[in-house]
Each structure stands twice: as structure tokens, then as C-alpha cells.
Coordinates of C-alpha atoms in Angstrom, one line a residue:
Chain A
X2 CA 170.0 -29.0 4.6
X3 CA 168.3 -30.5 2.1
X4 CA 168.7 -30.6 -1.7
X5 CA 165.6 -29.2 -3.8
X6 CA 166.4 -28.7 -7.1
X7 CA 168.6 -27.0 -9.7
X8 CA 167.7 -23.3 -9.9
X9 CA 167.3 -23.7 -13.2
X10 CA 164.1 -26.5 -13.0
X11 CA 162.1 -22.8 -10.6
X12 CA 161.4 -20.6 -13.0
X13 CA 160.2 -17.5 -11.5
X14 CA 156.4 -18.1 -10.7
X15 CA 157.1 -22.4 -10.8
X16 CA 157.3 -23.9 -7.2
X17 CA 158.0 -27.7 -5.7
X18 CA 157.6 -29.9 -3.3
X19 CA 160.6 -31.5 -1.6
X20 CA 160.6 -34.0 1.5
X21 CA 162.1 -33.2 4.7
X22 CA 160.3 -34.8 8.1
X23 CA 157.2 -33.2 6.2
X24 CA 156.6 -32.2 2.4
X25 CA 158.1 -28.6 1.9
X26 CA 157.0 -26.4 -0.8
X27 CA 159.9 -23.9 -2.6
X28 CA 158.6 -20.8 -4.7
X29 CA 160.2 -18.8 -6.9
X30 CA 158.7 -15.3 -6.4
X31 CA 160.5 -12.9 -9.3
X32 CA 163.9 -14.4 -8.2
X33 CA 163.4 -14.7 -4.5
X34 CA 163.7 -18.4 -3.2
X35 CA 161.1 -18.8 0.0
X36 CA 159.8 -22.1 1.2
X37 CA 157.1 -23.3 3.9
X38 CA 155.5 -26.1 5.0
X39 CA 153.8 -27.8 2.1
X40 CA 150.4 -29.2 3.4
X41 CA 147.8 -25.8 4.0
X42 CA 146.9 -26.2 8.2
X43 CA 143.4 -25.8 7.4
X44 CA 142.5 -29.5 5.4
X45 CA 144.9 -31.4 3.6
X46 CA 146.3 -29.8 0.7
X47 CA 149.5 -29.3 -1.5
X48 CA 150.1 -25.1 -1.0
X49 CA 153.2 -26.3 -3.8
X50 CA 149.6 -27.0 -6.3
X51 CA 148.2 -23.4 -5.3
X52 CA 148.1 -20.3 -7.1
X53 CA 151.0 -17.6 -6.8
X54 CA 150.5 -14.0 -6.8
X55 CA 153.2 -12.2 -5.7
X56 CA 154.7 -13.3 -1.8
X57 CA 151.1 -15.1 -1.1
X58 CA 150.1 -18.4 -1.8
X59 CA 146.5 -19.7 -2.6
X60 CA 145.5 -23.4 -1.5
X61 CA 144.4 -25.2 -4.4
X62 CA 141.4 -26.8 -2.2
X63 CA 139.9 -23.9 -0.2
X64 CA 141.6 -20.7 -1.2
X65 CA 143.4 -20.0 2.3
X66 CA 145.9 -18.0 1.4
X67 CA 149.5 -17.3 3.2
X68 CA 152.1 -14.6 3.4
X69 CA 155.5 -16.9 2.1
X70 CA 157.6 -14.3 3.7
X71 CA 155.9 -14.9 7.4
X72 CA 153.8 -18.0 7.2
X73 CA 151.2 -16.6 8.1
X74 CA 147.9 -16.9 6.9
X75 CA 146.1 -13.4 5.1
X76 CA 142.5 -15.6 4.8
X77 CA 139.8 -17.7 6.1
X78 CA 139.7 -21.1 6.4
X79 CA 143.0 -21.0 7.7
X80 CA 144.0 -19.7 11.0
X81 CA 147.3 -21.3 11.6
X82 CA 150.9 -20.4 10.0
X83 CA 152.4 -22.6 8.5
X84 CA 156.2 -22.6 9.3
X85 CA 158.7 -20.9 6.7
X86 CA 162.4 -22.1 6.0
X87 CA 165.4 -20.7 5.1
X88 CA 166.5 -21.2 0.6
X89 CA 170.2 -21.1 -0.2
X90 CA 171.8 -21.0 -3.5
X91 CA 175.1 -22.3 -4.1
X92 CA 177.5 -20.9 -6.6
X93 CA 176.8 -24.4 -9.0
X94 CA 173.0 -22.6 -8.9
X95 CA 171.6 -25.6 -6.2
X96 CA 168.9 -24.4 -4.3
X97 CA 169.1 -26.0 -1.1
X98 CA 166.2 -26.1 1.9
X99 CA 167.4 -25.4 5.4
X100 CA 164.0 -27.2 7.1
X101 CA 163.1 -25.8 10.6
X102 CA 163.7 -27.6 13.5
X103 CA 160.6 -29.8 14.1
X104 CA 157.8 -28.5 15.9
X105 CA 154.9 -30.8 17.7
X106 CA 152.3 -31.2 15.5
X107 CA 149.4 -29.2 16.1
X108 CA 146.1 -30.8 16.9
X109 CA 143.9 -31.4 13.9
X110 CA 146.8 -31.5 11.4
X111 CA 146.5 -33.8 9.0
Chain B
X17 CA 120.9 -1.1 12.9
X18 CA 120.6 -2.3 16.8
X19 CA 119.8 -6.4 17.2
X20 CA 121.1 -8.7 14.1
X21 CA 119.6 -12.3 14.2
X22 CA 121.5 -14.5 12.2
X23 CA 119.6 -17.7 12.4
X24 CA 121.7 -20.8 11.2
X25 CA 125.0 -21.4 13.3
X26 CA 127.1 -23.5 10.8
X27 CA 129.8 -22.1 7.9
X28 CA 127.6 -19.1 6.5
X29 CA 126.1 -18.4 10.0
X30 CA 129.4 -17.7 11.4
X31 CA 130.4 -15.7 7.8
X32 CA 128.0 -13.7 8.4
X33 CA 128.8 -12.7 11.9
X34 CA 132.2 -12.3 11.0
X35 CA 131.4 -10.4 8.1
X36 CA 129.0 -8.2 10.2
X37 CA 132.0 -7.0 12.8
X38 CA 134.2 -7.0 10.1
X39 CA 132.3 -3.9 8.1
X40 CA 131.9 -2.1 11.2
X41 CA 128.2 -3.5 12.9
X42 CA 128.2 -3.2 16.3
X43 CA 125.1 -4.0 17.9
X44 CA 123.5 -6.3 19.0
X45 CA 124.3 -9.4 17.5
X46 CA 122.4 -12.8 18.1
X47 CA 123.3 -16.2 16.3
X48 CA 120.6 -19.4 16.6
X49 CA 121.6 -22.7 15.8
X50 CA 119.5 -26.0 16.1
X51 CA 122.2 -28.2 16.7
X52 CA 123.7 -27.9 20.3
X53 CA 127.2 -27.5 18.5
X54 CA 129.5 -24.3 18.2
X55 CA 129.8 -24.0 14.2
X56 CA 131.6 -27.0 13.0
X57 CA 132.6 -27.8 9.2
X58 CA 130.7 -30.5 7.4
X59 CA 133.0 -31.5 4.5
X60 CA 135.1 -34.1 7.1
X61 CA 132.1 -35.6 7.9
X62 CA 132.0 -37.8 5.3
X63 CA 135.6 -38.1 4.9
X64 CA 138.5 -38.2 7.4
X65 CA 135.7 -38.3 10.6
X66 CA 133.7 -41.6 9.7
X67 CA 137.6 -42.9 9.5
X68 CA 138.4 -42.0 12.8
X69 CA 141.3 -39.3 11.0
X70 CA 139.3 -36.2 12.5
X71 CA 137.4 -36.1 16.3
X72 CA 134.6 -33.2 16.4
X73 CA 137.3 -30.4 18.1
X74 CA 139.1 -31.0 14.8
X75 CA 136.2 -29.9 13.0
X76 CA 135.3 -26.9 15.2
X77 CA 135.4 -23.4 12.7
X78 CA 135.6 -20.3 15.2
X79 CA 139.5 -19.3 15.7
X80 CA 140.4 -17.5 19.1
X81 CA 139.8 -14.2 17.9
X82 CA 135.9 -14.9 17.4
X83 CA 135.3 -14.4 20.9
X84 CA 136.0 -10.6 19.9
X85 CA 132.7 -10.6 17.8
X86 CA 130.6 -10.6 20.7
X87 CA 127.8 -13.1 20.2
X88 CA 125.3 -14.2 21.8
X89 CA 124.7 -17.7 20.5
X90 CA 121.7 -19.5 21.2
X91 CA 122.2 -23.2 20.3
X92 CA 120.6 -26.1 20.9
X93 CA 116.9 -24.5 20.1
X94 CA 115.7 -24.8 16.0
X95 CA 114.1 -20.9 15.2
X96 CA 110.6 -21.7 14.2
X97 CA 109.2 -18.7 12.8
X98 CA 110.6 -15.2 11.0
X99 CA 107.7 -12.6 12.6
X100 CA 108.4 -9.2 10.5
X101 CA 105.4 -7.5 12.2
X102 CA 106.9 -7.7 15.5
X103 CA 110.5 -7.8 13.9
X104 CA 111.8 -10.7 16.0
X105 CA 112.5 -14.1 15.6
X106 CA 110.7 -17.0 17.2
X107 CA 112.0 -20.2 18.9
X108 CA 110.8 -23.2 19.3
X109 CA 110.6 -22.8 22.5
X110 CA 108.7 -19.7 22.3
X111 CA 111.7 -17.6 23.0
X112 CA 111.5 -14.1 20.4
X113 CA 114.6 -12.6 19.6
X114 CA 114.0 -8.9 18.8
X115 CA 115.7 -8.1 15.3
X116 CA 116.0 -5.3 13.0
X117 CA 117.8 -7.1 10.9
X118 CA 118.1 -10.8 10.1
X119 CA 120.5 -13.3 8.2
X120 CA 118.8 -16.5 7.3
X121 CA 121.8 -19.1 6.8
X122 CA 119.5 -22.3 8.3
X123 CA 121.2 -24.6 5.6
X124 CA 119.5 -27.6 4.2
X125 CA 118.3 -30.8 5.3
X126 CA 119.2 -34.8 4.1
X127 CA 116.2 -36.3 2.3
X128 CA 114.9 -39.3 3.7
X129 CA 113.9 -42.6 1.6
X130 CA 110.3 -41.4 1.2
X131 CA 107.9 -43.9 2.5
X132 CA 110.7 -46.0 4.3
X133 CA 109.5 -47.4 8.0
X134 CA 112.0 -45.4 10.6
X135 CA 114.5 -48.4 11.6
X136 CA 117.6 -48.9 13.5
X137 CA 120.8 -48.8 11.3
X138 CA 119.1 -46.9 8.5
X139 CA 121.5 -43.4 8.3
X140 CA 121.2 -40.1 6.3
X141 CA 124.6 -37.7 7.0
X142 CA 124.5 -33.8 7.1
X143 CA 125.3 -33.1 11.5
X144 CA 128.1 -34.1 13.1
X145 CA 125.6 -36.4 15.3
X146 CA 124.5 -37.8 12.1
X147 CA 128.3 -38.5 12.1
X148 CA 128.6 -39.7 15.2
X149 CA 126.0 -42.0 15.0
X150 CA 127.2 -43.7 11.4
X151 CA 130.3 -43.7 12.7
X152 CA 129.4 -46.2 15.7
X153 CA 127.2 -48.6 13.4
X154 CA 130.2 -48.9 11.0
X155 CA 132.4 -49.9 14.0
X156 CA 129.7 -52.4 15.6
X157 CA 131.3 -55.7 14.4
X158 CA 131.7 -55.8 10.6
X159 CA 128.6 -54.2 9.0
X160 CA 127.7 -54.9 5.6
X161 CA 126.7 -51.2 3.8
X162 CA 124.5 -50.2 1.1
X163 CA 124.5 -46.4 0.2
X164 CA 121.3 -45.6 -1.6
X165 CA 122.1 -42.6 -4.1
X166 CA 125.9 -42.5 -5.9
X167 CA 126.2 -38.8 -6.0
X168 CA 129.2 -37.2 -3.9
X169 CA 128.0 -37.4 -0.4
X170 CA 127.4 -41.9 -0.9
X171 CA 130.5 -41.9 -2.9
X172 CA 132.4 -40.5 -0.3
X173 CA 130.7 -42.2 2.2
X174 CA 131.2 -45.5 0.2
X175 CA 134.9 -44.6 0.1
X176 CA 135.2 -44.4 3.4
X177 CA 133.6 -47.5 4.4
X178 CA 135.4 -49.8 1.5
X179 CA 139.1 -47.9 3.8
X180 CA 137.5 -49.3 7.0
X181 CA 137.2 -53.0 5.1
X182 CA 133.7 -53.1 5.0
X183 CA 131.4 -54.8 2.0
X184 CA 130.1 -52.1 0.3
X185 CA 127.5 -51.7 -2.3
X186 CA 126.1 -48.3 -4.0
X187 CA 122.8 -48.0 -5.0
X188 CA 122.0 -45.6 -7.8
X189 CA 118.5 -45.1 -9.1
X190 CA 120.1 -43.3 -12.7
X191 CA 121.6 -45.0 -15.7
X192 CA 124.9 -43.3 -14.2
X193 CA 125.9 -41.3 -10.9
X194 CA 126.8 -38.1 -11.5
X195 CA 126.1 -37.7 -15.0
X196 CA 124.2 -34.8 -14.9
X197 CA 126.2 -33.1 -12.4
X198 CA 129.8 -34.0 -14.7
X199 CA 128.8 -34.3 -18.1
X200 CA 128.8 -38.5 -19.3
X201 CA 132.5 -39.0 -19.4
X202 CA 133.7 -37.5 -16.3
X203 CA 130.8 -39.5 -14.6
X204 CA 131.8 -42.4 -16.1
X205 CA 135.4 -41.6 -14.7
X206 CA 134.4 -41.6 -11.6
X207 CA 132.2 -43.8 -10.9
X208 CA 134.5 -46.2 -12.2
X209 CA 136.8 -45.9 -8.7
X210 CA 133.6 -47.8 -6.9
X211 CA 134.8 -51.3 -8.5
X212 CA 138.1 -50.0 -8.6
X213 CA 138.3 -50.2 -5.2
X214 CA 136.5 -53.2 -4.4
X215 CA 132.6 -51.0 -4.3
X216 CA 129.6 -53.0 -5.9
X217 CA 127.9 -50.1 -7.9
X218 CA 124.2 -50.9 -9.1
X219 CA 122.9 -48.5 -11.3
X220 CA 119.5 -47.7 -12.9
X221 CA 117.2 -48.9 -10.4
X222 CA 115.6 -47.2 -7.5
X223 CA 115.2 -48.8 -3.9
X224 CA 111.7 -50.2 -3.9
X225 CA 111.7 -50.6 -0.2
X226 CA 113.6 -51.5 2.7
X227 CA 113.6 -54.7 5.2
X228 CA 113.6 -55.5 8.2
X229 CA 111.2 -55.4 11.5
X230 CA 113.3 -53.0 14.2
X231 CA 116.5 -53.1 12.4
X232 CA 117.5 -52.9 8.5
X233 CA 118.5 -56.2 7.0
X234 CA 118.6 -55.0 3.5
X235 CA 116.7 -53.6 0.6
X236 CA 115.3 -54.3 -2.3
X237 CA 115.3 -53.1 -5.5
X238 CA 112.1 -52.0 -8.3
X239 CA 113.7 -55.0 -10.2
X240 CA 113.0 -57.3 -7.3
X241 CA 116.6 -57.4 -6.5
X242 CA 117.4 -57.7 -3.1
X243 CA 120.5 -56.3 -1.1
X244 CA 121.6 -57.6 2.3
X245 CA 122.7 -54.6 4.8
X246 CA 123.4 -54.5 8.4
X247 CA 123.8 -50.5 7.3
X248 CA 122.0 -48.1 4.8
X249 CA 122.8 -44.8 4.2
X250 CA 120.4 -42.2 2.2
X251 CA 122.5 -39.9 0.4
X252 CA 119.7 -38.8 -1.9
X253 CA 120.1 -34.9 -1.8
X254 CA 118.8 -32.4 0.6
X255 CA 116.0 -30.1 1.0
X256 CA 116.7 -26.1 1.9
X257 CA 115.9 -25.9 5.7
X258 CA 113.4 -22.5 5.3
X259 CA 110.2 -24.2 6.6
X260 CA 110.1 -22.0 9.3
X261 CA 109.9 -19.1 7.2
X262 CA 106.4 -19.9 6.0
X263 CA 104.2 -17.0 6.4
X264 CA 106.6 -14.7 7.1
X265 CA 106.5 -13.0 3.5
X266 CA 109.6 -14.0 2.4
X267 CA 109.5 -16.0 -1.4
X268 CA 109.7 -19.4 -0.8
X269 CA 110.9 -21.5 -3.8
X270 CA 112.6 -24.6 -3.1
X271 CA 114.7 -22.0 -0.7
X272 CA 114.6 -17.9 0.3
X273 CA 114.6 -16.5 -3.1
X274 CA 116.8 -13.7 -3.1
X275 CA 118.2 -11.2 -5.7
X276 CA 121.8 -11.4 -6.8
X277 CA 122.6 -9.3 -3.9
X278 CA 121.4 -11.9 -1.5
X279 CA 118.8 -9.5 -0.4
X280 CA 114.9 -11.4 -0.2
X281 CA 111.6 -9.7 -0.3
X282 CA 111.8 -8.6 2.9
X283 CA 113.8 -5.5 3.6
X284 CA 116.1 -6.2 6.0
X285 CA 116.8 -9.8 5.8
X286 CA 119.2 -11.9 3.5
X287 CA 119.9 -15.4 2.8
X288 CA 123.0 -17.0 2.6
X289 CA 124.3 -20.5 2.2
X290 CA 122.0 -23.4 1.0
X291 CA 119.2 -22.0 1.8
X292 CA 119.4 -18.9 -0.5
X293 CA 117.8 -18.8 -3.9
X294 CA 119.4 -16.5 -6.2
X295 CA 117.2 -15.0 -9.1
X296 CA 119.8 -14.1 -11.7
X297 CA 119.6 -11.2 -13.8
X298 CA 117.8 -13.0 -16.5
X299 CA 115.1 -14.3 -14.1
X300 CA 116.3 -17.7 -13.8
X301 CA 117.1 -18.9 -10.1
X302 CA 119.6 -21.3 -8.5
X303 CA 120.9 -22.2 -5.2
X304 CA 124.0 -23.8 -4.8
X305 CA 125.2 -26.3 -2.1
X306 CA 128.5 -25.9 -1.9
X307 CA 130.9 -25.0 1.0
X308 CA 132.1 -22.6 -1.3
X309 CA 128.8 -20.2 -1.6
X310 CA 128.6 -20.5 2.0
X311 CA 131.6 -19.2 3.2
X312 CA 131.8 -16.3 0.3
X313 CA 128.4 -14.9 0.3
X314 CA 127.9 -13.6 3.9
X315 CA 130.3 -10.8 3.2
X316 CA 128.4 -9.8 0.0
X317 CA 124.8 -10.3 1.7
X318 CA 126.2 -8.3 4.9
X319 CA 127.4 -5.6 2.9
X320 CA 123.8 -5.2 0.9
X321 CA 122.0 -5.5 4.6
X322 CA 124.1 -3.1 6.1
X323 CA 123.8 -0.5 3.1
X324 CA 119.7 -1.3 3.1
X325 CA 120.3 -1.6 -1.0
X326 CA 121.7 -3.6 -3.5
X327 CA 125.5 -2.2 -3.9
X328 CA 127.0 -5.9 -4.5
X329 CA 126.5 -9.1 -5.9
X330 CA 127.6 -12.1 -5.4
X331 CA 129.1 -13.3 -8.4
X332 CA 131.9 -15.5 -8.3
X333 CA 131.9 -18.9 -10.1
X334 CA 130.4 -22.1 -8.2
X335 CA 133.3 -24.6 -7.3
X336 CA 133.2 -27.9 -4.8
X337 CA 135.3 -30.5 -4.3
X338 CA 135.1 -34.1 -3.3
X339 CA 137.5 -36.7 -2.4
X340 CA 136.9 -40.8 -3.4
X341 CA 139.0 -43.4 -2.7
X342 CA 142.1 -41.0 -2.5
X343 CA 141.6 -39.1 -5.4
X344 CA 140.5 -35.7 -5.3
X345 CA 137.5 -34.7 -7.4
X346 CA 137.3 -30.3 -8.2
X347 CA 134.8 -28.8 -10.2
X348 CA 134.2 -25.2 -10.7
X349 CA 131.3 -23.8 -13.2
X350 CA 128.1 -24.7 -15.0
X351 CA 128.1 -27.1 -17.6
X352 CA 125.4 -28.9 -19.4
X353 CA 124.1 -31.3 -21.7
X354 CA 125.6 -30.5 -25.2
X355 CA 129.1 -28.7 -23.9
X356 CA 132.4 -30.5 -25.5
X357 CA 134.7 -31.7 -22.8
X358 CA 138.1 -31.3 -23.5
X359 CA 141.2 -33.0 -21.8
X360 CA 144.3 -30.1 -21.0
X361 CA 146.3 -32.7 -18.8
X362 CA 146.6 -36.3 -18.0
X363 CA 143.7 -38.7 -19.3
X364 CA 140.6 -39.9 -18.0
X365 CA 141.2 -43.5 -18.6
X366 CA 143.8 -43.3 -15.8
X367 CA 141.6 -41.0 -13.9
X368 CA 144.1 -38.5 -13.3
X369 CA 143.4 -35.2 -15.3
X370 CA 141.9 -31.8 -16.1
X371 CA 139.7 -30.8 -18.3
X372 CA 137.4 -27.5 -19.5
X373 CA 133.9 -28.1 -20.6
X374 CA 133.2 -26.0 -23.8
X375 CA 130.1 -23.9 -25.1
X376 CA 130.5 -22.2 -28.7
X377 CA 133.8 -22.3 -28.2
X378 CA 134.1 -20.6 -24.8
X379 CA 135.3 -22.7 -21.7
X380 CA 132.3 -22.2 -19.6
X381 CA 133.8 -25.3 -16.4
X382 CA 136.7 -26.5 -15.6
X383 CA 137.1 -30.3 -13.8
X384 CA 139.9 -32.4 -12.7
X385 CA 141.2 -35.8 -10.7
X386 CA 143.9 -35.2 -8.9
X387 CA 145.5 -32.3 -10.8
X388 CA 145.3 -29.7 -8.3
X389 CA 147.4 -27.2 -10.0
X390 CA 146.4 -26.9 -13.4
X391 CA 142.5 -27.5 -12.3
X392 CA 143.6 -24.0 -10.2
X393 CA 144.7 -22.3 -13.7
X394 CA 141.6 -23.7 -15.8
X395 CA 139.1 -22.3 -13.1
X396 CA 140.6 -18.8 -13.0
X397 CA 140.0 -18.5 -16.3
X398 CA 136.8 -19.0 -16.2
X399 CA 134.0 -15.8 -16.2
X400 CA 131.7 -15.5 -13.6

């Protein structure tokens, strides 16, 4: 479990990017906490730097786009999900990332 | 619609195929590529493959579910002519390829140094065996480089070789790389992470020639300036690949000319990718060269083939990227001389920033170092 920030610093439509075994992007979507892997599995880029529009993020670089709620990717270039964790709040409003278990890294990540 | 050709197997060759299945073709559907390689994407080549970060399956673009579109791809053999009459397109190798319809999407070619003898360890990069083959020079002992041209393809590739330790020098024939591409102070931005890292830039003088007898020992410059290399790499720009379409009846200017639709003179056959000219609505034409027109115009010119009129155009605004010495360079609109750049974010003395470039008031581009985020907010503001 690892801290991310207070709920307070995600405003609804703001996102971060916290470190766990790899960068880990946490969005505020209209008061719903999700979080997924931070770098887009098509080329190297931040998805916490993209462009929010309801559950999907856009990467800043090539304009994949992902589902937050699945992982999964809605456009071209990418073709792989990238994996989703589990946001807790506790009752002092800290929003807290529950990271995935490690998975081998695919070939061709970055 | 029976046979497609789509002639060009790289990013907007495969769009277009894609795009084809996707609005419901399901004929025939035949893709030629010269290169003996399944579509690949270019953009690493310069970047994380001539590092060794990226191998050629990292760079391959079809996904698992492409087998489903049901091509039959013919690589390995360059088309060499478009004949309507017979509606088919030729090989090389005399091969015709019967086609009611066809997509050109054959790309664009590096530029040679013109008048430069051919000799060994002289490079231009645009295939992945151009890739390949820099990528062995740069590994044979430890070359010195010289990149003739400082535009984004020899910055990158200059970046790349001042990671792998090598002595580096960029060779610009302008007063400044870039400048007309990013307005003067962006340019100057840049190119200012050349000696940052440890790159010799020399500016304002073209190559006069190059030496050596079988192999390159250098060049020199109009100013009698010499530069020892065991390396050279032209990065000088390239030419639209549509020589093969000469006498076909297409419009040939400095690529297919097409309308905004993508559709050329010939019915039945659109361009896509760099080697489509687009005639805007006020006559004026341009052809972009960036993996971004490429990947989003084979579903507009797919829709306008498949309809047999104009029902779409492509419209969105031109954006490409390119990353230096770490840093990541986006740009997205038109800008020219006389527009008023103004900083949002960050500053360009640290190199780290976005800014909008200005018309009358209006922001008509958006540019940024390594400020992803709010380069993202400043481009979709911006009108196609």
C-alpha cells in the first residue's frame, strides 16, 4: 500500500504520479479515485501528463487512449492494457495506492 | 469495390487496411511494400534503436488481431507503375496487381548529399536497414560522427550518438537549425542542448564535399573547413516516394496532390501519409511528414474511396514530436515568420516549457520541452 497524496492535492479532473516498483498514475474522475500503470505500453510516456475525458485517458505523446476502469486500451497505437490498481481513502482523506502484484514485463516495454 | 491495392506497407499503409475492414470492405485486399519488412514504426529508429533500447520486433506495428484483415501482402518488391487503363498495379518485377481501387501510402525517401561519391560509412536513416546498418558503424570501435543537416532527424541522431560516447559534431548549412520550422527562439532553445551535452554544432555553412577514397574520412566545409569522420550521416530532408506514379495521370507536385479529402485526380485512388499533397480550400497545398498524418488520414481517405465522393476531410491540426538528449520536443500547428511567441509555463532559458505562437491575437501553435501536460491543453485549443 502505498501513500499518494492527500485527497485534497486531486481535484476532480487533476491526476499524479506516485512510485511503486513502477510510476503509477492516480486520477480523479468526478470523485472516483482509479489508478494504472503510469508509462502508456505503446512508447514511453507519462498517461499521468495526458488528457482526461471522462473514465479514458489520452497519452500526451501519441493519443492512445485507455479505459481507467479496465486498463484497457479504446485506440491505436496501443494494443496492450496497462494494469489498473485498487485507490483507498482513509477517514483523515489519504488516498492510498494498493499496486498490483508485479507482473513480467512485457517485451518491448520501455 | 472487388481488389484494393494499397501500395506502401509502413504506418498509413497498414491504416489504411485497417481502416478499409473497419468501414465494412471486404474484398479483395492487396498491400505492396518495398522493404521486405512487415509494417514497422520509424520514430525508434532514430531514438531508442540506434541505442540498442529497441530490437526490430519491438518496432513491429500489426497487433494479433490484424491477421483478421485478410491481406495479402506482397513485400520485398518496390510497385513501379500505377496503370489506370488496365486498373492494376505494376511491380518491379513485372507482377500486375488487378485493382479497382488503390491507396497510395509509398512514403518518402532520405535525400542524399547531392553530388557526394557513394562511400562506405556515409549513412542517410528512414528503414529500419538504414538502421541497422548505422547502428553497426556506430558500434565498430569508437567512430567519430558528423551529421550533415541539424533539423530533427540529425538532432536525434546526434543525441543518440553523444549517449553511446561518441564525438559528435552537427553540420548545419542555415544561420540556425530549426528556425524556420520553430520560430528563432525556440530554435535557439534547442539547438542549444547540442553543446549542452557535449555536441559540436557548426552552423551556416554547407558541406562542400566529402573525403575519402572507399571510406569517409571527413568532410569539408564551403568555408574550407574540414571535419574528420569515421561516420556521416545525411539528415537533409526527404523526397515524397511517388516516382512510380509518373504517367499514370495522377498530379504530381512534390507528392500525389490530392483534395482535402485525400482523394487525387484519379477516381478511385487516394493518397495518404507523406506522400499525399493536400490542396486546401484556398488553393494552397501542403504535405506533412509527420507520424501523426500518417496514422489519422487513412480512415478519412478510406471513407472518401469507399463512398466514390468527397464526404470527409481531413482536418485535424499537424502535431510531431521529437526527443533530444532526454528532453522531449512537441509541436502542434502552423506558425510563421512574424507570429509572437508567448511562454504559458516554465522558461526557455532552462529549456523546459510551453508556449503558443500568436497571430492577431489568435494562438495559431502550440510548442513545448518537456511539459507534456500543459503542451496537451495548449494544442486542444487550437483550431484546425
Amino acid at each position: 500500500m502505498i501513500y499518494a497524496c492527500h485527497l485534497d492535492d486531486l481535484p476532480k479532473g487533476e491526476s499524479i504520479r506516485v512510485m511503486a516498483d513502477v510510476p503509477i498514475a492516480v486520477f480523479n474522475v468526478d470523485g472516483r479515485l482509479y489508478a494504472v500503470d503510469d508509462t502508456c505500453t505503446h512508447q514511453n510516456a507519462s498517461l499521468s501528463d495526458g488528457w482526461l475525458e471522462g473514465c479514458f485517458i489520452e497519452c500526451p505523446l501519441h493519443e492512445a487512449a485507455f479505459d481507467l476502469r479496465t486498463g484497457a486500451p479504446t485506440c491505436l497505437p496501443a494494443k496492450r492494457a496497462v494494469r489498473t490498481h485498487a485507490v483507498t481513502v482513509a477517514e483523515d482523506g489519504a488516498v492510498y495506492v494498493h499496486a498490483a502484484v508485479a507482473q513480467p514485463v512485457a517485451e518491448g516495454a520501455a | 469495390m472487388k481488389a484494393v491495392t494499397v501500395v506502401g506497407a509502413s504506418l498509413a499503409g497498414l491504416g489504411a487496411a485497417r481502416a478499409l475492414r473497419e468501414q465494412g470492405y471486404t474484398g479483395a485486399l492487396t498491400v505492396v511494400g518495398a522493404e521486405r519488412h512487415a509494417p514497422y514504426d520509424r520514430p525508434p529508429l532514430s531514438k531508442d534503436f540506434l541505442l540498442g533500447k529497441a530490437e526490430a520486433a519491438d518496432l513491429a506495428l500489426a497487433a494479433e488481431d490484424d491477421a483478421a484483415l485478410e491481406v495479402d501482402w506482397r513485400l520485398g518488391t518496390p510497385a513501379a507503375a500505377l496503370a489506370p487503363g488496365r486498373r492494376a498495379v505494376v511491380l518491379a518485377d513485372g507482377t500486375e496487381i488487378a485493382s479497382d481501387a488503390v491507396v497510395v501510402a509509398t512514403g518518402a525517401a532520405a535525400l542524399p548529399l547531392p553530388g557526394a561519391p557513394r562511400l562506405a560509412g556515409v549513412h542517410t536513416l528512414r528503414t529500419l536497414d538504414d538502421a541497422e546498418a548505422l547502428r553497426a558503424d556506430l558500434a565498430a570501435g569508437s567512430p567519430r560522427v558528423a551529421v550533415v543537416g541539424g533539423s530533427f532527424i540529425g538532432a536525434e541522431i546526434a543525441s543518440a550518438c553523444a549517449a553511446l560516447g561518441l564525438e559528435t559534431t552537427v553540420v548545419e548549412a542555415a544561420p540556425a537549425p530549426l528556425a524556420a520550422v520553430l520560430g528563432p527562439e525556440v530554435a535557439a532553445a534547442v539547438a542549444g542542448l547540442h553543446a549542452a551535452n557535449g555536441v559540436r554544432l557548426l552552423c551556416g555553412t554547407p558541406v562542400a564535399a566529402l573525403t575519402g577514397t572507399d571510406r569517409v574520412t571527413g568532410l569539408v566545409l564551403a568555408d574550407g573547413r574540414a571535419v574528420a569522420a569515421d561516420v556521416v550521416v545525411v539528415g537533409i530532408g526527404a523526397r515524397p516516394a511517388v516516382d512510380w506514379l509518373a504517367g499514370s495521370g495522377l498530379e504530381l507536385d512534390r507528392g500525389v496532390v490530392c483534395d482535402p479529402g485525400l482523394r487525387t485526380a484519379l477516381p478511385g485512388v487516394v493518397a495518404v501519409g507523406d506522400a499525399a499533397r493536400v490542396r486546401r480550400a484556398d488553393g494552397t497545398t501542403a504535405r506533412a511528414e509527420h507520424w501523426s498524418a500518417a496514422n489519422d488520414q487513412p480512415p478519412v481517405a478510406v471513407r472518401n474511396l469507399l463512398a466514390g465522393r468527397t464526404v470527409a476531410a481531413y482536418a485535424r491540426v499537424p502535431y510531431f514530436w521529437s526527443d533530444q538528449y532526454g528532453v522531449r520536443l512537441q509541436f502542434a500547428g502552423h506558425t510563421r515568420p512574424g507570429d509572437t511567441l508567448r511562454v504559458v509555463e516554465g522558461a526557455l532559458a532552462d529549456r523546459a516549457f510551453a508556449a503558443v505562437y500568436e497571430r492577431d491575437g489568435r494562438a495559431v501553435a502550440a510548442v513545448a520541452l518537456d511539459r507534456p501536460r500543459a503542451f496537451t491543453r495548449l494544442r486542444k485549443g487550437l483550431a484546425a
